[in-house]
Short mmCIF file of C-alpha atoms and ligand atoms in Angstrom, two decimals:
data_model
loop_
_atom_site.label_atom_id
_atom_site.label_comp_id
_atom_site.label_asym_id
_atom_site.label_seq_id
_atom_site.Cartn_x
_atom_site.Cartn_y
_atom_site.Cartn_z
CA MET A 276 -26.64 9.39 -14.82
CA ASN A 277 -24.50 12.53 -15.05
CA ASP A 278 -21.04 11.44 -16.22
CA ALA A 279 -19.57 14.94 -16.03
CA ARG A 280 -16.07 15.01 -14.65
CA TYR A 281 -16.10 15.51 -10.90
CA HIS A 282 -12.41 15.25 -10.11
CA PHE A 283 -9.48 17.66 -10.45
CA ALA A 284 -7.36 15.83 -13.02
CA PRO A 285 -7.78 17.73 -16.27
CA ASN A 286 -5.51 15.48 -18.33
CA GLN A 287 -7.18 12.16 -17.52
CA SER A 288 -9.46 10.48 -20.02
CA ASP A 289 -13.06 10.08 -18.93
CA PRO A 290 -13.48 6.83 -17.05
CA PRO A 291 -16.78 4.95 -17.08
CA THR A 292 -19.33 5.66 -14.36
CA ILE A 293 -19.52 2.74 -11.96
CA VAL A 294 -22.86 1.80 -10.48
CA GLY A 295 -21.95 -1.40 -8.66
CA GLY A 296 -19.68 -4.36 -8.27
CA GLU A 297 -19.68 -8.02 -7.42
CA GLY A 298 -16.74 -10.31 -6.77
CA CYS A 299 -14.07 -9.26 -9.27
CA TRP A 300 -16.44 -7.31 -11.52
CA LEU A 301 -17.35 -3.64 -11.82
CA HIS A 302 -20.70 -2.69 -13.35
CA THR A 303 -20.95 0.48 -15.41
CA ALA A 304 -23.89 2.82 -15.93
CA ASP A 305 -24.07 1.79 -19.60
CA GLY A 306 -24.31 -1.90 -18.79
CA ARG A 307 -20.72 -3.07 -19.19
CA ARG A 308 -19.01 -5.52 -16.84
CA ILE A 309 -15.35 -4.68 -16.26
CA LEU A 310 -12.97 -7.24 -14.78
CA ASP A 311 -11.22 -5.54 -11.87
CA GLY A 312 -7.65 -6.71 -12.41
CA ALA A 313 -6.22 -4.35 -9.80
CA GLY A 314 -8.82 -4.29 -7.02
CA GLY A 315 -9.28 -0.60 -7.85
CA ALA A 316 -6.05 0.95 -6.56
CA VAL A 317 -4.81 -2.38 -5.12
CA VAL A 318 -7.44 -2.16 -2.40
CA GLY A 319 -10.14 -4.74 -3.03
CA ASN A 320 -8.80 -7.87 -1.37
CA ILE A 321 -12.12 -9.54 -0.57
CA GLY A 322 -13.88 -8.51 -3.77
CA TRP A 323 -17.02 -6.43 -4.11
CA GLY A 324 -20.59 -6.75 -2.91
CA ARG A 325 -20.03 -8.30 0.52
CA ALA A 326 -23.26 -7.53 2.33
CA GLU A 327 -21.90 -8.51 5.73
CA VAL A 328 -19.48 -5.57 5.63
CA ALA A 329 -22.43 -3.27 5.00
CA ASP A 330 -24.41 -4.93 7.80
CA ALA A 331 -21.56 -4.41 10.29
CA THR A 332 -21.21 -0.78 9.22
CA ARG A 333 -24.93 -0.17 9.58
CA ALA A 334 -25.06 -1.70 13.05
CA ALA A 335 -22.17 0.49 14.20
CA MET A 336 -23.91 3.58 12.85
CA VAL A 337 -27.24 2.73 14.40
CA HIS A 338 -25.78 1.98 17.83
CA GLY A 339 -22.78 4.29 17.90
CA ALA A 340 -21.96 7.91 18.59
CA TYR A 341 -19.04 10.02 17.48
CA THR A 342 -16.36 10.40 20.12
CA VAL A 343 -12.88 11.87 19.88
CA PRO A 344 -10.41 9.26 18.64
CA ILE A 345 -8.50 9.07 21.92
CA TRP A 346 -11.58 7.70 23.67
CA PRO A 347 -11.99 3.96 23.39
CA THR A 348 -15.22 2.70 21.84
CA GLU A 349 -16.44 -0.84 21.44
CA GLN A 350 -15.69 -0.83 17.70
CA ARG A 351 -12.22 0.68 18.09
CA LEU A 352 -11.30 -1.85 20.74
CA LEU A 353 -12.64 -4.75 18.69
CA LEU A 354 -10.48 -3.76 15.72
CA ARG A 355 -7.45 -3.01 17.89
CA ASP A 356 -7.73 -6.40 19.60
CA ARG A 357 -8.27 -8.22 16.33
CA LEU A 358 -5.17 -6.62 14.80
CA VAL A 359 -2.97 -7.23 17.84
CA GLU A 360 -4.16 -10.79 18.44
CA ARG A 361 -4.37 -12.14 14.89
CA TRP A 362 -2.72 -9.88 12.34
CA LEU A 363 0.22 -7.93 13.74
CA PRO A 364 3.51 -9.64 14.57
CA GLU A 365 4.37 -10.28 18.19
CA GLY A 366 5.57 -7.20 20.05
CA PHE A 367 3.24 -4.78 18.23
CA THR A 368 0.59 -3.90 20.78
CA LYS A 369 -0.36 -0.30 20.08
CA VAL A 370 -2.44 0.82 17.12
CA PHE A 371 -3.23 4.33 15.86
CA PHE A 372 -6.16 4.56 13.44
CA THR A 373 -6.39 6.90 10.47
CA SER A 374 -8.63 7.19 7.42
CA GLY A 375 -6.21 5.93 4.78
CA GLY A 376 -2.69 5.30 3.59
CA SER A 377 -1.44 8.88 3.35
CA GLU A 378 -2.61 9.74 6.85
CA SER A 379 -0.91 6.57 8.06
CA THR A 380 2.47 7.17 6.43
CA ASP A 381 2.36 10.83 7.42
CA SER A 382 1.65 9.74 11.00
CA ALA A 383 4.61 7.37 10.85
CA LEU A 384 6.85 10.31 9.92
CA ARG A 385 5.54 12.20 12.94
CA LEU A 386 5.90 9.11 15.09
CA ALA A 387 9.59 8.83 14.13
CA ARG A 388 10.22 12.44 15.16
CA ASN A 389 8.18 12.04 18.29
CA TYR A 390 10.13 8.90 19.23
CA GLN A 391 13.42 10.74 18.86
CA LEU A 392 12.05 13.61 20.91
CA GLY A 393 11.06 11.11 23.58
CA LYS A 394 14.64 9.85 23.55
CA GLY A 395 15.89 13.40 24.11
CA ARG A 396 17.15 13.86 20.53
CA PRO A 397 15.14 16.73 19.05
CA GLY A 398 17.75 17.25 16.30
CA ARG A 399 16.69 13.99 14.63
CA TRP A 400 13.91 14.99 12.27
CA LYS A 401 14.76 13.54 8.84
CA VAL A 402 13.18 10.38 7.53
CA VAL A 403 15.12 8.72 4.72
CA GLY A 404 13.11 7.55 1.69
CA ARG A 405 13.94 5.36 -1.29
CA HIS A 406 14.16 5.90 -5.05
CA PRO A 407 11.58 5.09 -6.38
CA SER A 408 8.74 5.00 -3.88
CA TYR A 409 5.27 6.30 -3.16
CA HIS A 410 3.91 7.00 0.30
CA GLY A 411 0.91 9.25 -0.26
CA MET A 412 -0.30 12.72 -1.20
CA THR A 413 0.17 14.81 1.93
CA LEU A 414 3.03 17.30 1.61
CA GLY A 415 5.04 15.25 4.14
CA THR A 416 4.61 11.96 2.32
CA ILE A 417 5.28 13.57 -1.07
CA ALA A 418 8.56 14.84 0.39
CA VAL A 419 9.71 11.51 1.80
CA ALA A 420 8.83 9.54 -1.33
CA SER A 421 10.39 9.55 -4.74
CA HIS A 422 7.69 9.41 -7.39
CA LEU A 423 8.63 11.94 -10.01
CA THR A 424 5.29 12.44 -11.71
CA ARG A 425 3.41 12.71 -8.43
CA GLN A 426 5.95 15.18 -7.02
CA ARG A 427 5.97 17.35 -10.11
CA GLY A 428 4.55 20.80 -9.44
CA PHE A 429 4.98 20.53 -5.67
CA GLU A 430 8.62 21.57 -5.62
CA PRO A 431 10.23 22.84 -3.54
CA LEU A 432 9.28 19.83 -1.46
CA LEU A 433 8.20 20.81 1.99
CA LEU A 434 10.88 18.86 3.82
CA PRO A 435 14.31 18.13 2.35
CA PHE A 436 14.22 14.43 3.21
CA PRO A 437 17.23 12.45 1.95
CA LYS A 438 16.74 9.63 -0.57
CA VAL A 439 18.65 6.43 -1.17
CA PRO A 440 18.54 3.90 -4.03
CA TRP A 441 16.06 1.05 -3.53
CA ASN A 442 18.70 -1.68 -3.51
CA ASP A 443 22.03 -0.33 -2.22
CA PRO A 444 22.82 -0.43 1.52
CA GLU A 445 26.29 1.08 1.02
CA ALA A 446 24.72 4.15 -0.57
CA MET A 447 22.35 4.34 2.40
CA ILE A 448 25.28 4.50 4.81
CA GLU A 449 26.93 7.21 2.69
CA VAL A 450 23.76 9.29 2.67
CA ILE A 451 23.23 8.95 6.43
CA GLU A 452 26.86 9.85 7.14
CA GLY A 453 26.68 12.75 4.68
CA GLU A 454 23.52 14.11 6.30
CA ASP A 455 24.88 13.55 9.84
CA PRO A 456 23.35 10.56 11.65
CA GLU A 457 22.35 12.85 14.52
CA THR A 458 19.73 14.38 12.20
CA ILE A 459 18.11 11.10 11.10
CA ALA A 460 14.94 9.88 12.79
CA GLY A 461 13.81 7.04 10.55
CA PHE A 462 13.88 5.15 7.27
CA ILE A 463 10.69 4.32 5.36
CA ALA A 464 10.41 1.58 2.74
CA GLU A 465 7.83 -0.46 0.90
CA PRO A 466 8.99 -4.08 1.27
CA ILE A 467 7.98 -4.68 -2.34
CA THR A 468 7.77 -1.37 -4.17
CA GLY A 469 4.24 -0.87 -5.43
CA ALA A 470 3.01 1.61 -7.98
CA ALA A 471 6.29 3.57 -8.11
CA GLY A 472 8.40 0.57 -9.06
CA ALA A 473 5.94 -2.11 -10.23
CA CYS A 474 7.09 -4.69 -7.68
CA LEU A 475 10.81 -3.95 -7.57
CA THR A 476 12.07 -6.36 -4.95
CA ALA A 477 15.39 -5.99 -3.12
CA SER A 478 17.41 -9.03 -2.01
CA ASP A 479 17.41 -10.69 1.42
CA GLU A 480 20.95 -9.39 1.79
CA TYR A 481 19.72 -5.84 1.27
CA TRP A 482 17.07 -6.15 4.00
CA ARG A 483 19.53 -7.71 6.42
CA ALA A 484 21.92 -4.82 5.81
CA VAL A 485 19.14 -2.22 6.14
CA THR A 486 18.02 -3.69 9.47
CA ASP A 487 21.65 -3.54 10.70
CA ILE A 488 22.07 0.05 9.52
CA CYS A 489 18.88 1.15 11.29
CA HIS A 490 20.06 -0.54 14.51
CA ARG A 491 23.56 0.89 14.20
CA TYR A 492 22.35 4.48 13.81
CA ASP A 493 19.35 3.96 16.11
CA ILE A 494 16.81 5.08 13.53
CA LEU A 495 13.31 3.67 13.19
CA LEU A 496 12.68 1.22 10.38
CA ILE A 497 9.20 1.91 9.00
CA THR A 498 7.58 -0.60 6.63
CA ASP A 499 4.92 0.91 4.37
CA GLU A 500 2.45 -1.95 4.00
CA VAL A 501 -0.31 0.20 2.55
CA MET A 502 -0.24 -1.81 -0.69
CA CYS A 503 1.64 -4.94 0.37
CA GLY A 504 -0.13 -5.55 3.67
CA PHE A 505 -3.17 -7.57 4.67
CA GLY A 506 -2.37 -10.57 2.54
CA ARG A 507 -1.74 -8.92 -0.81
CA THR A 508 1.63 -10.65 -1.34
CA GLY A 509 0.51 -14.04 0.00
CA LEU A 510 1.72 -13.41 3.56
CA THR A 511 0.06 -11.18 6.12
CA PHE A 512 2.62 -8.39 5.57
CA GLY A 513 5.09 -7.87 2.77
CA PHE A 514 8.11 -7.54 5.05
CA GLN A 515 7.58 -11.15 6.19
CA HIS A 516 9.05 -12.38 2.91
CA PHE A 517 12.42 -10.97 3.94
CA PRO A 518 14.86 -11.03 6.89
CA PHE A 519 13.52 -7.67 7.92
CA GLU A 520 12.56 -6.36 11.36
CA PRO A 521 10.43 -3.21 11.24
CA ASP A 522 9.83 -0.96 14.22
CA VAL A 523 6.72 0.59 12.71
CA ILE A 524 4.10 -0.97 10.40
CA VAL A 525 1.94 1.28 8.25
CA GLY A 526 -1.32 -0.03 6.75
CA GLY A 527 -4.30 1.16 4.75
CA LYS A 528 -6.03 -0.06 1.58
CA GLY A 529 -6.77 -3.77 2.24
CA LEU A 530 -7.58 -3.17 5.91
CA GLY A 531 -10.87 -1.61 4.87
CA GLY A 532 -11.00 -3.68 1.70
CA GLY A 533 -12.19 -0.65 -0.31
CA TYR A 534 -15.46 -0.53 1.64
CA VAL A 535 -14.41 2.22 4.05
CA PRO A 536 -11.60 4.76 4.35
CA MET A 537 -9.36 3.12 6.93
CA GLY A 538 -5.70 3.08 7.83
CA ALA A 539 -3.60 2.25 10.86
CA ILE A 540 -0.08 2.31 12.15
CA SER A 541 1.43 0.15 14.81
CA ALA A 542 4.78 0.32 16.55
CA ARG A 543 6.78 -2.08 18.66
CA THR A 544 5.74 -1.63 22.27
CA GLU A 545 9.20 -0.42 23.29
CA VAL A 546 9.02 2.26 20.58
CA ALA A 547 5.47 3.30 21.48
CA ASP A 548 6.47 3.50 25.12
CA VAL A 549 9.10 6.20 24.60
CA LEU A 550 6.97 8.56 22.54
CA ALA A 551 7.21 12.10 23.82
CA GLU A 552 4.29 13.55 25.70
CA ALA A 553 3.06 15.47 22.65
CA GLY A 554 2.03 12.08 21.21
CA LEU A 555 0.57 11.89 17.73
CA MET A 556 -2.60 13.96 18.15
CA TYR A 557 -5.40 12.50 16.03
CA PHE A 558 -7.40 13.03 12.89
CA THR A 559 -11.01 13.84 13.76
CA PHE A 560 -12.25 10.79 11.85
CA GLY A 561 -9.44 8.42 12.83
CA GLY A 562 -10.95 5.24 14.22
CA ASN A 563 -14.43 6.10 12.98
CA ASP A 564 -16.73 3.48 14.52
CA ALA A 565 -18.42 2.48 11.29
CA ALA A 566 -15.06 2.15 9.54
CA CYS A 567 -13.67 0.06 12.42
CA ALA A 568 -16.71 -2.22 12.32
CA ALA A 569 -16.39 -2.61 8.55
CA SER A 570 -12.70 -3.46 8.89
CA VAL A 571 -13.44 -6.13 11.49
CA ALA A 572 -15.96 -7.59 9.03
CA VAL A 573 -13.36 -7.47 6.24
CA LEU A 574 -10.84 -9.27 8.47
CA ASP A 575 -13.53 -11.81 9.47
CA ILE A 576 -14.03 -12.65 5.81
CA MET A 577 -10.28 -12.84 5.20
CA GLU A 578 -9.88 -15.25 8.10
CA ARG A 579 -12.98 -17.39 7.51
CA GLU A 580 -12.23 -17.85 3.81
CA GLY A 581 -8.47 -18.27 4.26
CA LEU A 582 -7.86 -15.45 1.80
CA VAL A 583 -4.21 -14.82 2.67
CA ASP A 584 -3.44 -18.44 1.76
CA ARG A 585 -5.62 -18.08 -1.30
CA ALA A 586 -3.62 -15.01 -2.35
CA ALA A 587 -0.48 -17.15 -2.12
CA LYS A 588 -2.00 -20.09 -3.99
CA MET A 589 -3.80 -18.19 -6.75
CA GLY A 590 -0.88 -15.75 -6.84
CA ALA A 591 1.45 -18.59 -7.81
CA VAL A 592 -0.91 -19.43 -10.69
CA LEU A 593 -1.13 -15.75 -11.66
CA GLY A 594 2.67 -15.45 -11.71
CA ASP A 595 3.09 -18.62 -13.78
CA ARG A 596 0.48 -17.52 -16.31
CA LEU A 597 1.85 -13.96 -16.60
CA HIS A 598 5.37 -15.26 -17.15
CA ALA A 599 4.17 -17.83 -19.67
CA GLU A 600 2.23 -15.24 -21.70
CA LEU A 601 4.47 -12.20 -21.37
CA ASP A 602 8.12 -13.16 -20.89
CA GLY A 603 9.83 -12.19 -24.12
CA HIS A 604 6.85 -10.13 -25.36
CA PRO A 605 8.12 -7.17 -27.44
CA ALA A 606 6.40 -4.62 -25.13
CA VAL A 607 7.50 -6.21 -21.86
CA VAL A 608 10.73 -5.50 -20.01
CA GLU A 609 10.00 -7.71 -17.01
CA VAL A 610 7.19 -9.43 -15.10
CA ARG A 611 7.81 -9.48 -11.34
CA GLY A 612 5.99 -9.81 -8.04
CA ARG A 613 4.45 -12.39 -5.77
CA GLY A 614 1.08 -13.33 -4.36
CA MET A 615 -1.68 -11.20 -5.85
CA PHE A 616 0.79 -8.40 -6.49
CA TYR A 617 2.42 -8.28 -9.92
CA GLY A 618 4.09 -5.52 -11.87
CA ILE A 619 4.66 -5.62 -15.61
CA GLU A 620 7.41 -3.24 -16.65
CA LEU A 621 6.84 -1.98 -20.20
CA ASN A 622 8.86 -0.33 -22.94
CA ILE A 623 5.73 1.39 -24.27
CA PRO A 624 3.66 4.08 -22.52
CA HIS A 625 1.29 2.59 -19.96
CA PRO A 626 -1.68 4.95 -20.66
CA GLU A 627 -2.11 3.32 -24.07
CA VAL A 628 -2.04 -0.17 -22.58
CA ILE A 629 -4.47 0.73 -19.81
CA ALA A 630 -6.87 2.38 -22.28
CA GLU A 631 -6.67 -0.64 -24.60
CA ALA A 632 -7.35 -3.02 -21.70
CA LEU A 633 -10.29 -0.90 -20.58
CA SER A 634 -11.74 -0.99 -24.08
CA ARG A 635 -11.62 -4.78 -23.62
CA ASP A 636 -13.40 -4.50 -20.24
CA LEU A 637 -10.35 -4.98 -18.03
CA TRP A 638 -8.99 -2.57 -15.42
CA ILE A 639 -5.25 -2.64 -14.61
CA TYR A 640 -3.40 -0.01 -12.58
CA PRO A 641 -0.78 2.49 -13.84
CA ALA A 642 2.71 2.25 -12.36
CA GLY A 643 6.30 3.35 -12.73
CA SER A 644 8.63 6.22 -11.87
CA GLY A 645 12.35 6.99 -12.21
CA PRO A 646 14.19 3.76 -13.07
CA VAL A 647 10.86 2.15 -14.06
CA PRO A 648 9.42 4.68 -16.52
CA SER A 649 6.36 2.68 -17.58
CA ALA A 650 4.52 -0.24 -16.00
CA VAL A 651 1.15 -1.62 -14.96
CA MET A 652 0.11 -3.39 -11.78
CA VAL A 653 -1.93 -6.57 -11.81
CA ALA A 654 -3.50 -7.10 -8.38
CA PRO A 655 -6.98 -8.62 -8.50
CA PRO A 656 -9.19 -9.45 -5.51
CA PHE A 657 -8.05 -12.66 -3.80
CA VAL A 658 -11.38 -14.32 -4.62
CA ILE A 659 -10.65 -14.41 -8.36
CA SER A 660 -11.65 -17.72 -9.97
CA ASP A 661 -9.52 -19.81 -12.35
CA ASP A 662 -11.59 -18.69 -15.34
CA GLU A 663 -11.43 -15.02 -14.34
CA LEU A 664 -7.67 -15.29 -13.86
CA GLU A 665 -7.32 -16.80 -17.32
CA LEU A 666 -9.43 -13.99 -18.81
CA LEU A 667 -7.32 -11.41 -16.95
CA VAL A 668 -4.03 -12.75 -18.34
CA SER A 669 -5.32 -13.30 -21.88
CA THR A 670 -6.80 -9.78 -22.00
CA ILE A 671 -3.51 -8.24 -20.86
CA ARG A 672 -1.80 -10.22 -23.59
CA SER A 673 -4.26 -9.21 -26.32
CA SER A 674 -4.15 -5.56 -25.18
CA LEU A 675 -0.36 -5.49 -25.40
CA ASP A 676 -0.46 -7.21 -28.80
CA ALA A 677 -2.94 -4.62 -30.07
CA VAL A 678 -0.86 -1.65 -28.87
CA VAL A 679 2.34 -3.09 -30.36
CA ALA A 680 0.55 -3.79 -33.67
CA ARG A 681 -0.49 -0.12 -34.02
N1 PLP T 297 1.79 4.08 0.62
C1 PLP T 297 1.75 3.27 -0.45
C2 PLP T 297 2.81 2.23 -0.62
C3 PLP T 297 0.75 3.40 -1.40
O1 PLP T 297 0.73 2.61 -2.47
C4 PLP T 297 -0.24 4.41 -1.22
C5 PLP T 297 -1.31 4.59 -2.20
O2 PLP T 297 -1.29 4.10 -3.29
C6 PLP T 297 -0.15 5.23 -0.09
C7 PLP T 297 0.86 5.03 0.81
C8 PLP T 297 -1.17 6.31 0.14
O3 PLP T 297 -2.40 5.75 0.45
P1 PLP T 297 -3.76 6.56 0.20
O4 PLP T 297 -3.91 6.73 -1.26
O5 PLP T 297 -4.81 5.65 0.82
O6 PLP T 297 -3.67 7.83 0.94
#
């Protein structure tokens, strides 16, 4: 197996070559088994090696044909109906498919502008983002987010989108007033900040105030559920933990479960109905039939095995065990999160911790930016067993101990 570097990240250490996976385990070319403590990039909700997802994908490929994304196909309609009937909150009836999180958040930015255009307000083009946040790697999503290391080198940012602190509604009002409310189209937020903030979580009061502010200024409230959505936090969507009423829901990652590139956005019907004629256009591979079929199979598994509830139940155990092992640890600033979505803020550099964990056959995900300089995410597949969960927590603990001891 040729392990030569194939990516464009010259400063990364060489990761192992992966030849397979099963459940919560990754198999390497040199025979190791690595516990996947982060579902890859917080993607693998149903775990690895689910043949029925492959079967559904194959059937769609054998029977299907490529058609432009604005044409309905059987697979697109099946996924749309499944999302509207069983996953999306009431009032969200339209779905736009993409091939991942960045395309979805970028489309939400365009949707916000298009909505304002439809309302006869072409001067409203800015979408307000939060410090810290991550929304993807297109130039639009880099500009609306605040993730310092991932923005570095791309300045000047393509669009001068205003930013507000993650937890301060008064500051949000000041920024909107300072920018001129007649220029603001939307506000985008992760309900629980993922890799940028390692599960920073604002208060109920904050979300109530944010909802009011968005109503008052008539700007769209966009929830980025790319990481938090599809059960990751123990509820279907992350915003459902809070008194929070989004106009637009953005999804990716868990929708395809890591098996296919898949993303989607949905808007309240009354928002979708006023979109200007230009609409959103499409990505050539948005709503790819095989990807839609795979996503339906992923959602089937989630439903049949009650995996959202399992994420809540096992997530409570995960939280208890992480707090018990790590609260007060010399390398740990804070453990926070819910469901299968935990961040560990560190006072030591995360690359060392991640490398140490990997040397002990555990994968955890790098996190942190701005006010959270160093952190890791712990976000295993929802199917993790009690023994695997115990191994996950004890390996994080021993990895941190080893780094501190050096
Ligand atoms: N939004 C959030 C909250 C994310 O965490 C990510 C990826 O980590 C994205 C958007 C971008 O998704 P993708 O990497 O699939 O383009």
